[in-house]
Amino acid sequence: MADDDKPFVIDGFHSVQAVRRVRDKNPGTGPRVRESGSAPPTPEKQPPPDKPASQAPPARVGQTTMPTRHEIVCYSCSYAFVHTGRLHKVLCPKCRQFLNTQDLEITGAWNEPVETIGTVEIKPGAVFGEARIVANRLIVAGDIRLARVDWCKTLELCDGAIFDVERFGEISLVIRANAKFDIKPPLTCNNLDIMGELKATVKVKGNAIIRAGGFLRGELEGQHLTVEEGGGISGRLAIMPDKK
Amino acid sequence: MATNDSIKTTVADDVEITGTIKCGSNIRIDGKLNGDLSCAGNAAIGNSASIKGNLAVETVSVMGQVSGNIVAKDRIELKSTAVMMGDIRGKRLTVEDGVTFVGRVEVNPSGAPVQRPTQPGEAGHVAEDAASAKPTMPGQQRK
């Protein structure tokens, strides 16, 4: 083969040809190449097992890893959809807009709107001004009294958080461990997860969970309640599961 | 909780009792009880049980229906099939998802006196020392 004919890029066809040349020069060595159109190699037949089926080793169970499913709500058009796999680039199927997937961390004063389908964390001492927050998960240890939380799937309140509960919609609320809150207005939330202490009148549409070390004072109305051993309650409960 | 071996007294599901039961050891109730139960041991209220009265026990596991108050020295377990209409007072509480419960609860696992959380803020619901928090750094976003 002349030098001019040598390809600059080794593609799949040329690499297969090269392997065949090596095999033809040294039969019995090198990698095996299956001829096109031939049947795939069949595994050799195993001799019948000597042991009865009851003593045979258990069948090998294959492992399949399913990609992570993310429930996403577009902050532009409020369309809810499910995205499978990595949150690298997410396109809203309705409004055709690429959504921000960044996780944001705010450590000081901030007055600009924040829109993401990731996590926003307001650090202790940080103050979020009069701007819009849209996030899948909002972790608050700072001041968000002036913030307008337009949409947030899960709101996690840490010790030291300052907030106005009337600015929230119906969210899933998490009271982190070591946090203590006294919420005066009646609170309605989708799910409630208490690891710290909460004094409130709460109506929960989904699940209410009081973890070990968590404590609820006040009133709780809902359909599903789980109290882990070590969790405490002082107040009035009305738990009526929806018997459909 | 009381196991089958340790239960000395059993009220079967075809038994109905009107009156007060006082029991010095573990008891299991699968029938109907119209009256109070006082038990120095563990009490198990089975799926088919129906109790209209108050329970004073060491520990109790409720799987059936109870219309009355429960006072337990140690632990109260409400299983997923439990229907509880009344007040509960105990040291430890476990509630499974699926229970029906209407009443008041006083459960304090730590045994510490109940303290009211302090630090009501400007918005009426603020955390401890948070009102004095001031921004010290400019806003910062990072991935």
mmCIF file of C-alpha atoms in Angstrom:
data_model
loop_
_atom_site.group_PDB
_atom_site.id
_atom_site.type_symbol
_atom_site.label_atom_id
_atom_site.label_comp_id
_atom_site.label_asym_id
_atom_site.label_seq_id
_atom_site.Cartn_x
_atom_site.Cartn_y
_atom_site.Cartn_z
ATOM 1 C CA MET A 1 0.000 0.000 0.000
ATOM 2 C CA ALA A 2 1.412 3.376 -0.966
ATOM 3 C CA ASP A 3 2.026 5.967 1.710
ATOM 4 C CA ASP A 4 -0.490 8.291 0.092
ATOM 5 C CA ASP A 5 -3.233 5.713 0.576
ATOM 6 C CA LYS A 6 -2.725 5.466 4.323
ATOM 7 C CA PRO A 7 -5.638 6.947 6.120
ATOM 8 C CA PHE A 8 -5.000 9.696 8.606
ATOM 9 C CA VAL A 9 -7.901 8.627 10.719
ATOM 10 C CA ILE A 10 -8.201 5.033 11.851
ATOM 11 C CA ASP A 11 -11.876 4.353 11.619
ATOM 12 C CA GLY A 12 -13.730 1.203 12.481
ATOM 13 C CA PHE A 13 -13.392 -0.383 9.043
ATOM 14 C CA HIS A 14 -9.606 0.042 8.894
ATOM 15 C CA SER A 15 -9.146 -1.195 12.430
ATOM 16 C CA VAL A 16 -11.077 -4.387 11.604
ATOM 17 C CA GLN A 17 -8.979 -4.867 8.497
ATOM 18 C CA ALA A 18 -5.805 -4.468 10.524
ATOM 19 C CA VAL A 19 -6.958 -7.103 12.998
ATOM 20 C CA ARG A 20 -7.722 -9.489 10.147
ATOM 21 C CA ARG A 21 -4.263 -8.976 8.665
ATOM 22 C CA VAL A 22 -2.657 -9.821 11.978
ATOM 23 C CA ARG A 23 -4.807 -12.913 12.321
ATOM 24 C CA ASP A 24 -3.997 -14.088 8.769
ATOM 25 C CA LYS A 25 -0.267 -13.713 9.349
ATOM 26 C CA ASN A 26 -0.348 -15.554 12.673
ATOM 27 C CA PRO A 27 -3.316 -17.908 12.662
ATOM 28 C CA GLY A 28 -4.525 -18.885 16.094
ATOM 29 C CA THR A 29 -3.298 -15.730 17.733
ATOM 30 C CA GLY A 30 -4.681 -12.253 18.139
ATOM 31 C CA PRO A 31 -8.232 -11.176 18.603
ATOM 32 C CA ARG A 32 -11.066 -13.038 16.927
ATOM 33 C CA VAL A 33 -13.181 -11.216 14.401
ATOM 34 C CA ARG A 34 -16.630 -12.489 13.622
ATOM 35 C CA GLU A 35 -17.380 -12.646 9.921
ATOM 36 C CA SER A 36 -20.294 -10.493 8.928
ATOM 37 C CA GLY A 37 -23.456 -12.470 8.375
ATOM 38 C CA SER A 38 -22.320 -15.354 10.540
ATOM 39 C CA ALA A 39 -24.145 -16.296 13.662
ATOM 40 C CA PRO A 40 -22.769 -15.039 16.946
ATOM 41 C CA PRO A 41 -20.672 -17.534 18.854
ATOM 42 C CA THR A 42 -22.789 -19.797 20.965
ATOM 43 C CA PRO A 43 -21.703 -20.697 24.436
ATOM 44 C CA GLU A 44 -20.416 -24.194 24.865
ATOM 45 C CA LYS A 45 -22.918 -26.625 26.217
ATOM 46 C CA GLN A 46 -22.508 -27.211 29.887
ATOM 47 C CA PRO A 47 -22.564 -30.779 31.119
ATOM 48 C CA PRO A 48 -25.632 -31.638 33.166
ATOM 49 C CA PRO A 49 -25.141 -30.774 36.801
ATOM 50 C CA ASP A 50 -24.313 -33.625 39.085
ATOM 51 C CA LYS A 51 -26.094 -32.042 41.972
ATOM 52 C CA PRO A 52 -29.866 -31.973 42.178
ATOM 53 C CA ALA A 53 -31.581 -28.674 41.577
ATOM 54 C CA SER A 54 -32.128 -28.100 45.274
ATOM 55 C CA GLN A 55 -28.378 -28.204 45.945
ATOM 56 C CA ALA A 56 -27.407 -26.189 42.886
ATOM 57 C CA PRO A 57 -26.064 -22.729 43.569
ATOM 58 C CA PRO A 58 -28.682 -20.010 43.361
ATOM 59 C CA ALA A 59 -29.232 -18.386 40.030
ATOM 60 C CA ARG A 60 -27.181 -15.295 39.472
ATOM 61 C CA VAL A 61 -29.321 -12.256 39.633
ATOM 62 C CA GLY A 62 -28.390 -9.559 37.193
ATOM 63 C CA GLN A 63 -28.120 -6.019 38.411
ATOM 64 C CA THR A 64 -29.734 -3.212 36.546
ATOM 65 C CA THR A 65 -29.165 0.379 37.487
ATOM 66 C CA MET A 66 -32.050 2.611 36.660
ATOM 67 C CA PRO A 67 -31.274 6.207 35.844
ATOM 68 C CA THR A 68 -32.402 8.781 38.359
ATOM 69 C CA ARG A 69 -35.782 10.339 37.708
ATOM 70 C CA HIS A 70 -36.210 13.996 38.513
ATOM 71 C CA GLU A 71 -39.606 15.601 38.877
ATOM 72 C CA ILE A 72 -39.182 19.080 37.495
ATOM 73 C CA VAL A 73 -41.456 22.070 37.314
ATOM 74 C CA CYS A 74 -40.476 24.668 34.732
ATOM 75 C CA TYR A 75 -40.026 28.016 36.423
ATOM 76 C CA SER A 76 -40.979 29.758 33.242
ATOM 77 C CA CYS A 77 -44.294 28.129 32.360
ATOM 78 C CA SER A 78 -44.969 26.031 35.512
ATOM 79 C CA TYR A 79 -45.199 22.867 33.432
ATOM 80 C CA ALA A 80 -44.389 19.737 35.449
ATOM 81 C CA PHE A 81 -42.506 16.913 33.805
ATOM 82 C CA VAL A 82 -40.114 14.095 34.594
ATOM 83 C CA HIS A 83 -36.501 14.152 33.466
ATOM 84 C CA THR A 84 -34.471 10.964 33.501
ATOM 85 C CA GLY A 85 -30.726 10.890 33.951
ATOM 86 C CA ARG A 86 -28.244 13.616 34.733
ATOM 87 C CA LEU A 87 -29.442 17.164 35.122
ATOM 88 C CA HIS A 88 -26.940 18.500 32.643
ATOM 89 C CA LYS A 89 -29.140 20.332 30.168
ATOM 90 C CA VAL A 90 -32.849 20.307 30.763
ATOM 91 C CA LEU A 91 -35.230 21.597 28.166
ATOM 92 C CA CYS A 92 -38.803 22.317 29.095
ATOM 93 C CA PRO A 93 -40.929 20.303 26.668
ATOM 94 C CA LYS A 94 -43.653 22.909 26.733
ATOM 95 C CA CYS A 95 -42.008 26.306 26.496
ATOM 96 C CA ARG A 96 -38.774 24.985 24.908
ATOM 97 C CA GLN A 97 -36.556 26.868 27.307
ATOM 98 C CA PHE A 98 -33.334 25.537 28.751
ATOM 99 C CA LEU A 99 -33.627 25.467 32.525
ATOM 100 C CA ASN A 100 -30.912 26.384 34.944
ATOM 101 C CA THR A 101 -29.797 23.323 36.866
ATOM 102 C CA GLN A 102 -27.191 24.989 39.064
ATOM 103 C CA ASP A 103 -27.071 24.612 42.805
ATOM 104 C CA LEU A 104 -26.713 28.051 44.338
ATOM 105 C CA GLU A 105 -25.312 29.100 47.659
ATOM 106 C CA ILE A 106 -25.995 32.583 48.973
ATOM 107 C CA THR A 107 -23.723 33.771 51.721
ATOM 108 C CA GLY A 108 -24.405 37.501 51.890
ATOM 109 C CA ALA A 109 -26.903 40.108 50.773
ATOM 110 C CA TRP A 110 -28.648 39.249 47.517
ATOM 111 C CA ASN A 111 -31.330 41.180 45.677
ATOM 112 C CA GLU A 112 -31.589 39.505 42.303
ATOM 113 C CA PRO A 113 -34.048 36.828 41.323
ATOM 114 C CA VAL A 114 -32.906 33.252 41.519
ATOM 115 C CA GLU A 115 -34.356 30.662 39.202
ATOM 116 C CA THR A 116 -33.084 27.130 39.172
ATOM 117 C CA ILE A 117 -34.354 23.600 39.297
ATOM 118 C CA GLY A 118 -31.532 22.678 41.631
ATOM 119 C CA THR A 119 -30.921 23.568 45.253
ATOM 120 C CA VAL A 120 -30.649 27.048 46.698
ATOM 121 C CA GLU A 121 -29.028 27.351 50.080
ATOM 122 C CA ILE A 122 -29.300 30.564 52.080
ATOM 123 C CA LYS A 123 -26.387 30.427 54.471
ATOM 124 C CA PRO A 124 -26.482 31.766 58.037
ATOM 125 C CA GLY A 125 -26.179 35.533 57.994
ATOM 126 C CA ALA A 126 -27.262 35.830 54.382
ATOM 127 C CA VAL A 127 -30.156 38.116 53.540
ATOM 128 C CA PHE A 128 -32.250 37.529 50.476
ATOM 129 C CA GLY A 129 -33.900 40.764 49.386
ATOM 130 C CA GLU A 130 -37.162 41.462 47.657
ATOM 131 C CA ALA A 131 -36.707 39.141 44.720
ATOM 132 C CA ARG A 132 -38.092 35.972 43.323
ATOM 133 C CA ILE A 133 -36.884 32.513 44.333
ATOM 134 C CA VAL A 134 -37.755 29.465 42.311
ATOM 135 C CA ALA A 135 -35.936 26.324 43.317
ATOM 136 C CA ASN A 136 -36.551 22.645 43.625
ATOM 137 C CA ARG A 137 -35.086 22.580 47.101
ATOM 138 C CA LEU A 138 -34.611 25.600 49.293
ATOM 139 C CA ILE A 139 -32.451 25.351 52.392
ATOM 140 C CA VAL A 140 -32.772 28.352 54.634
ATOM 141 C CA ALA A 141 -30.493 29.304 57.467
ATOM 142 C CA GLY A 142 -30.548 33.040 56.762
ATOM 143 C CA ASP A 143 -33.155 35.735 56.256
ATOM 144 C CA ILE A 144 -35.739 35.370 53.493
ATOM 145 C CA ARG A 145 -38.478 37.532 54.973
ATOM 146 C CA LEU A 146 -38.627 39.766 51.908
ATOM 147 C CA ALA A 147 -38.134 37.054 49.338
ATOM 148 C CA ARG A 148 -40.971 35.913 47.139
ATOM 149 C CA VAL A 149 -40.910 32.142 46.995
ATOM 150 C CA ASP A 150 -42.871 31.478 43.832
ATOM 151 C CA TRP A 151 -42.243 27.783 43.682
ATOM 152 C CA CYS A 152 -40.292 25.419 45.832
ATOM 153 C CA LYS A 153 -40.775 21.714 46.179
ATOM 154 C CA THR A 154 -39.057 21.288 49.518
ATOM 155 C CA LEU A 155 -38.296 23.990 52.038
ATOM 156 C CA GLU A 156 -35.795 23.046 54.702
ATOM 157 C CA LEU A 157 -35.594 25.330 57.692
ATOM 158 C CA CYS A 158 -32.365 25.268 59.642
ATOM 159 C CA ASP A 159 -31.632 26.800 62.989
ATOM 160 C CA GLY A 160 -31.460 30.568 62.619
ATOM 161 C CA ALA A 161 -33.792 30.894 59.663
ATOM 162 C CA ILE A 162 -35.932 34.032 59.422
ATOM 163 C CA PHE A 163 -38.929 33.726 57.181
ATOM 164 C CA ASP A 164 -42.497 34.749 56.630
ATOM 165 C CA VAL A 165 -44.627 31.677 56.240
ATOM 166 C CA GLU A 166 -47.388 33.605 54.510
ATOM 167 C CA ARG A 167 -45.097 34.121 51.541
ATOM 168 C CA PHE A 168 -44.900 30.419 50.894
ATOM 169 C CA GLY A 169 -47.382 28.395 48.957
ATOM 170 C CA GLU A 170 -48.147 24.804 49.744
ATOM 171 C CA ILE A 171 -44.761 23.208 50.089
ATOM 172 C CA SER A 172 -43.122 20.240 51.674
ATOM 173 C CA LEU A 173 -41.609 21.474 54.887
ATOM 174 C CA VAL A 174 -38.604 20.026 56.660
ATOM 175 C CA ILE A 175 -37.600 21.190 60.107
ATOM 176 C CA ARG A 176 -33.935 20.345 60.444
ATOM 177 C CA ALA A 177 -32.462 18.907 63.612
ATOM 178 C CA ASN A 178 -31.619 21.429 66.356
ATOM 179 C CA ALA A 179 -33.963 23.986 64.825
ATOM 180 C CA LYS A 180 -36.785 25.476 66.894
ATOM 181 C CA PHE A 181 -39.650 27.376 65.367
ATOM 182 C CA ASP A 182 -42.818 28.915 66.661
ATOM 183 C CA ILE A 183 -45.134 29.540 63.747
ATOM 184 C CA LYS A 184 -48.200 31.530 64.667
ATOM 185 C CA PRO A 185 -50.362 31.482 61.521
ATOM 186 C CA PRO A 186 -52.000 28.220 60.522
ATOM 187 C CA LEU A 187 -49.707 26.313 58.219
ATOM 188 C CA THR A 188 -50.715 24.137 55.296
ATOM 189 C CA CYS A 189 -48.132 21.956 53.637
ATOM 190 C CA ASN A 190 -47.914 18.954 51.388
ATOM 191 C CA ASN A 191 -45.524 16.922 53.514
ATOM 192 C CA LEU A 192 -44.051 17.625 56.900
ATOM 193 C CA ASP A 193 -40.824 16.182 58.217
ATOM 194 C CA ILE A 194 -39.838 17.206 61.729
ATOM 195 C CA MET A 195 -36.356 16.568 63.031
ATOM 196 C CA GLY A 196 -36.219 19.609 65.280
ATOM 197 C CA GLU A 197 -38.934 21.337 67.276
ATOM 198 C CA LEU A 198 -42.017 22.927 65.813
ATOM 199 C CA LYS A 199 -44.851 24.709 67.509
ATOM 200 C CA ALA A 200 -47.620 25.319 65.051
ATOM 201 C CA THR A 201 -51.088 24.505 63.854
ATOM 202 C CA VAL A 202 -50.456 22.404 60.808
ATOM 203 C CA LYS A 203 -52.637 20.874 58.154
ATOM 204 C CA VAL A 204 -50.765 18.287 56.131
ATOM 205 C CA LYS A 205 -52.082 16.937 52.847
ATOM 206 C CA GLY A 206 -49.533 14.160 52.498
ATOM 207 C CA ASN A 207 -47.316 12.507 55.046
ATOM 208 C CA ALA A 208 -46.355 13.918 58.407
ATOM 209 C CA ILE A 209 -43.266 12.325 59.896
ATOM 210 C CA ILE A 210 -41.840 13.031 63.311
ATOM 211 C CA ARG A 211 -38.342 11.661 63.425
ATOM 212 C CA ALA A 212 -36.434 10.577 66.474
ATOM 213 C CA GLY A 213 -35.487 13.749 68.299
ATOM 214 C CA GLY A 214 -38.261 15.726 66.646
ATOM 215 C CA PHE A 215 -41.026 17.352 68.644
ATOM 216 C CA LEU A 216 -44.338 18.819 67.590
ATOM 217 C CA ARG A 217 -46.409 21.108 69.754
ATOM 218 C CA GLY A 218 -49.761 22.349 68.653
ATOM 219 C CA GLU A 219 -52.327 20.853 66.360
ATOM 220 C CA LEU A 220 -51.884 18.497 63.473
ATOM 221 C CA GLU A 221 -54.526 17.569 60.961
ATOM 222 C CA GLY A 222 -53.871 15.183 58.138
ATOM 223 C CA GLN A 223 -54.227 11.760 56.671
ATOM 224 C CA HIS A 224 -50.909 10.066 57.321
ATOM 225 C CA LEU A 225 -48.788 10.300 60.422
ATOM 226 C CA THR A 226 -45.648 8.405 61.287
ATOM 227 C CA VAL A 227 -43.893 8.880 64.584
ATOM 228 C CA GLU A 228 -40.511 7.280 64.978
ATOM 229 C CA GLU A 229 -39.522 6.056 68.380
ATOM 230 C CA GLY A 230 -37.911 8.976 70.137
ATOM 231 C CA GLY A 231 -40.190 11.534 68.530
ATOM 232 C CA GLY A 232 -42.506 13.553 70.746
ATOM 233 C CA ILE A 233 -45.890 15.195 70.408
ATOM 234 C CA SER A 234 -47.794 17.495 72.661
ATOM 235 C CA GLY A 235 -51.082 18.668 71.308
ATOM 236 C CA ARG A 236 -54.174 17.674 69.449
ATOM 237 C CA LEU A 237 -54.118 15.323 66.512
ATOM 238 C CA ALA A 238 -56.729 14.491 63.909
ATOM 239 C CA ILE A 239 -55.434 11.795 61.614
ATOM 240 C CA MET A 240 -58.067 10.391 59.320
ATOM 241 C CA PRO A 241 -56.744 8.311 56.437
ATOM 242 C CA ASP A 242 -58.645 8.596 53.203
ATOM 243 C CA LYS A 243 -60.306 5.175 52.946
ATOM 244 C CA LYS A 244 -61.003 4.774 49.260
ATOM 245 C CA MET B 1 -43.971 -5.837 73.368
ATOM 246 C CA ALA B 2 -45.703 -8.881 74.734
ATOM 247 C CA THR B 3 -45.034 -12.054 72.817
ATOM 248 C CA ASN B 4 -47.405 -14.996 72.561
ATOM 249 C CA ASP B 5 -45.360 -16.975 75.084
ATOM 250 C CA SER B 6 -45.405 -14.279 77.723
ATOM 251 C CA ILE B 7 -49.129 -13.558 77.450
ATOM 252 C CA LYS B 8 -50.988 -15.263 80.269
ATOM 253 C CA THR B 9 -54.395 -13.762 79.674
ATOM 254 C CA THR B 10 -56.197 -13.704 76.371
ATOM 255 C CA VAL B 11 -59.654 -12.418 75.593
ATOM 256 C CA ALA B 12 -60.625 -14.193 72.406
ATOM 257 C CA ASP B 13 -62.391 -12.539 69.533
ATOM 258 C CA ASP B 14 -65.739 -14.182 70.345
ATOM 259 C CA VAL B 15 -65.756 -12.841 73.899
ATOM 260 C CA GLU B 16 -67.460 -9.654 75.023
ATOM 261 C CA ILE B 17 -66.808 -8.287 78.495
ATOM 262 C CA THR B 18 -68.655 -5.506 80.234
ATOM 263 C CA GLY B 19 -66.792 -4.238 83.250
ATOM 264 C CA THR B 20 -63.304 -3.518 84.412
ATOM 265 C CA ILE B 21 -60.356 -5.798 83.796
ATOM 266 C CA LYS B 22 -57.470 -5.673 86.230
ATOM 267 C CA CYS B 23 -54.509 -7.715 85.164
ATOM 268 C CA GLY B 24 -51.176 -8.158 86.884
ATOM 269 C CA SER B 25 -49.342 -9.544 83.871
ATOM 270 C CA ASN B 26 -49.446 -9.357 80.105
ATOM 271 C CA ILE B 27 -52.785 -9.485 78.349
ATOM 272 C CA ARG B 28 -54.035 -9.778 74.810
ATOM 273 C CA ILE B 29 -57.499 -8.658 73.831
ATOM 274 C CA ASP B 30 -59.084 -9.744 70.580
ATOM 275 C CA GLY B 31 -62.705 -9.423 71.654
ATOM 276 C CA LYS B 32 -64.887 -6.587 72.886
ATOM 277 C CA LEU B 33 -64.410 -4.760 76.129
ATOM 278 C CA ASN B 34 -66.934 -2.255 77.403
ATOM 279 C CA GLY B 35 -65.039 -0.915 80.378
ATOM 280 C CA ASP B 36 -61.606 -0.025 81.606
ATOM 281 C CA LEU B 37 -58.424 -2.045 81.440
ATOM 282 C CA SER B 38 -55.783 -1.761 84.107
ATOM 283 C CA CYS B 39 -52.704 -3.784 83.365
ATOM 284 C CA ALA B 40 -49.386 -3.905 85.180
ATOM 285 C CA GLY B 41 -47.740 -5.538 82.192
ATOM 286 C CA ASN B 42 -47.948 -5.270 78.469
ATOM 287 C CA ALA B 43 -51.247 -5.105 76.641
ATOM 288 C CA ALA B 44 -51.847 -6.082 73.047
ATOM 289 C CA ILE B 45 -55.061 -4.928 71.430
ATOM 290 C CA GLY B 46 -55.601 -7.179 68.436
ATOM 291 C CA ASN B 47 -56.982 -6.388 65.022
ATOM 292 C CA SER B 48 -60.474 -7.570 65.882
ATOM 293 C CA ALA B 49 -60.547 -5.947 69.305
ATOM 294 C CA SER B 50 -62.890 -3.140 70.233
ATOM 295 C CA ILE B 51 -62.491 -1.334 73.521
ATOM 296 C CA LYS B 52 -64.764 1.350 74.874
ATOM 297 C CA GLY B 53 -63.019 2.509 77.987
ATOM 298 C CA ASN B 54 -59.770 3.774 79.379
ATOM 299 C CA LEU B 55 -56.507 1.877 79.429
ATOM 300 C CA ALA B 56 -53.860 2.178 82.115
ATOM 301 C CA VAL B 57 -50.913 -0.012 81.143
ATOM 302 C CA GLU B 58 -47.171 -0.385 81.214
ATOM 303 C CA THR B 59 -46.869 -0.689 77.450
ATOM 304 C CA VAL B 60 -49.559 -1.162 74.857
ATOM 305 C CA SER B 61 -49.688 -2.128 71.221
ATOM 306 C CA VAL B 62 -52.894 -1.148 69.505
ATOM 307 C CA MET B 63 -54.011 -2.812 66.302
ATOM 308 C CA GLY B 64 -57.763 -2.624 66.813
ATOM 309 C CA GLN B 65 -60.243 0.018 67.880
ATOM 310 C CA VAL B 66 -60.020 1.968 71.106
ATOM 311 C CA SER B 67 -62.508 4.605 72.180
ATOM 312 C CA GLY B 68 -61.058 5.983 75.355
ATOM 313 C CA ASN B 69 -57.913 7.333 76.855
ATOM 314 C CA ILE B 70 -54.597 5.522 77.150
ATOM 315 C CA VAL B 71 -52.105 6.180 79.893
ATOM 316 C CA ALA B 72 -48.914 4.179 79.586
ATOM 317 C CA LYS B 73 -45.934 4.231 81.873
ATOM 318 C CA ASP B 74 -43.589 3.342 79.088
ATOM 319 C CA ARG B 75 -44.440 2.838 75.443
ATOM 320 C CA ILE B 76 -47.477 3.158 73.210
ATOM 321 C CA GLU B 77 -47.493 1.616 69.757
ATOM 322 C CA LEU B 78 -50.168 2.431 67.242
ATOM 323 C CA LYS B 79 -50.019 -0.037 64.390
ATOM 324 C CA SER B 80 -51.252 0.756 60.927
ATOM 325 C CA THR B 81 -54.675 -0.828 61.498
ATOM 326 C CA ALA B 82 -55.341 1.027 64.749
ATOM 327 C CA VAL B 83 -58.346 3.285 65.171
ATOM 328 C CA MET B 84 -57.879 5.435 68.227
ATOM 329 C CA MET B 85 -60.436 7.927 69.499
ATOM 330 C CA GLY B 86 -59.203 9.420 72.708
ATOM 331 C CA ASP B 87 -56.258 10.934 74.443
ATOM 332 C CA ILE B 88 -52.805 9.438 74.835
ATOM 333 C CA ARG B 89 -50.262 10.017 77.521
ATOM 334 C CA GLY B 90 -47.019 8.135 77.687
ATOM 335 C CA LYS B 91 -43.290 8.244 77.678
ATOM 336 C CA ARG B 92 -42.635 6.895 74.204
ATOM 337 C CA LEU B 93 -44.853 6.718 71.156
ATOM 338 C CA THR B 94 -44.579 4.938 67.852
ATOM 339 C CA VAL B 95 -47.160 5.543 65.158
ATOM 340 C CA GLU B 96 -47.278 3.656 61.900
ATOM 341 C CA ASP B 97 -48.596 5.166 58.734
ATOM 342 C CA GLY B 98 -52.264 4.350 58.267
ATOM 343 C CA VAL B 99 -53.602 4.876 61.764
ATOM 344 C CA THR B 100 -56.773 6.763 62.463
ATOM 345 C CA PHE B 101 -56.387 8.947 65.479
ATOM 346 C CA VAL B 102 -58.397 11.786 66.920
ATOM 347 C CA GLY B 103 -57.391 13.102 70.297
ATOM 348 C CA ARG B 104 -54.745 14.754 72.344
ATOM 349 C CA VAL B 105 -51.229 13.465 72.772
ATOM 350 C CA GLU B 106 -48.698 14.084 75.490
ATOM 351 C CA VAL B 107 -45.540 12.210 74.719
ATOM 352 C CA ASN B 108 -42.155 13.395 75.825
ATOM 353 C CA PRO B 109 -39.447 10.821 75.220
ATOM 354 C CA SER B 110 -36.720 12.829 76.862
ATOM 355 C CA GLY B 111 -38.771 13.258 79.997
ATOM 356 C CA ALA B 112 -37.773 16.899 80.147
ATOM 357 C CA PRO B 113 -40.395 19.455 81.091
ATOM 358 C CA VAL B 114 -42.103 20.907 78.065
ATOM 359 C CA GLN B 115 -40.672 24.322 77.279
ATOM 360 C CA ARG B 116 -42.160 26.791 74.964
ATOM 361 C CA PRO B 117 -39.803 27.812 72.182
ATOM 362 C CA THR B 118 -38.754 31.425 72.510
ATOM 363 C CA GLN B 119 -37.600 33.955 69.915
ATOM 364 C CA PRO B 120 -40.757 35.117 68.230
ATOM 365 C CA GLY B 121 -39.533 37.548 65.600
ATOM 366 C CA GLU B 122 -40.937 40.414 63.648
ATOM 367 C CA ALA B 123 -42.885 38.176 61.365
ATOM 368 C CA GLY B 124 -44.105 36.241 64.354
ATOM 369 C CA HIS B 125 -42.227 33.057 63.536
ATOM 370 C CA VAL B 126 -38.513 33.484 63.682
ATOM 371 C CA ALA B 127 -35.664 31.383 64.895
ATOM 372 C CA GLU B 128 -33.266 31.897 67.731
ATOM 373 C CA ASP B 129 -30.713 34.692 67.330
ATOM 374 C CA ALA B 130 -31.720 35.062 63.731
ATOM 375 C CA ALA B 131 -33.173 38.536 64.077
ATOM 376 C CA SER B 132 -29.743 39.933 64.820
ATOM 377 C CA ALA B 133 -28.132 38.296 61.809
ATOM 378 C CA LYS B 134 -26.641 40.851 59.479
ATOM 379 C CA PRO B 135 -25.067 40.335 56.105
ATOM 380 C CA THR B 136 -21.323 40.530 56.354
ATOM 381 C CA MET B 137 -20.378 39.520 52.850
ATOM 382 C CA PRO B 138 -21.617 40.513 49.437
ATOM 383 C CA GLY B 139 -23.922 38.104 47.703
ATOM 384 C CA GLN B 140 -22.218 35.267 46.048
ATOM 385 C CA GLN B 141 -23.359 32.519 43.765
ATOM 386 C CA ARG B 142 -21.357 29.518 43.031
ATOM 387 C CA LYS B 143 -21.999 26.205 41.462
#
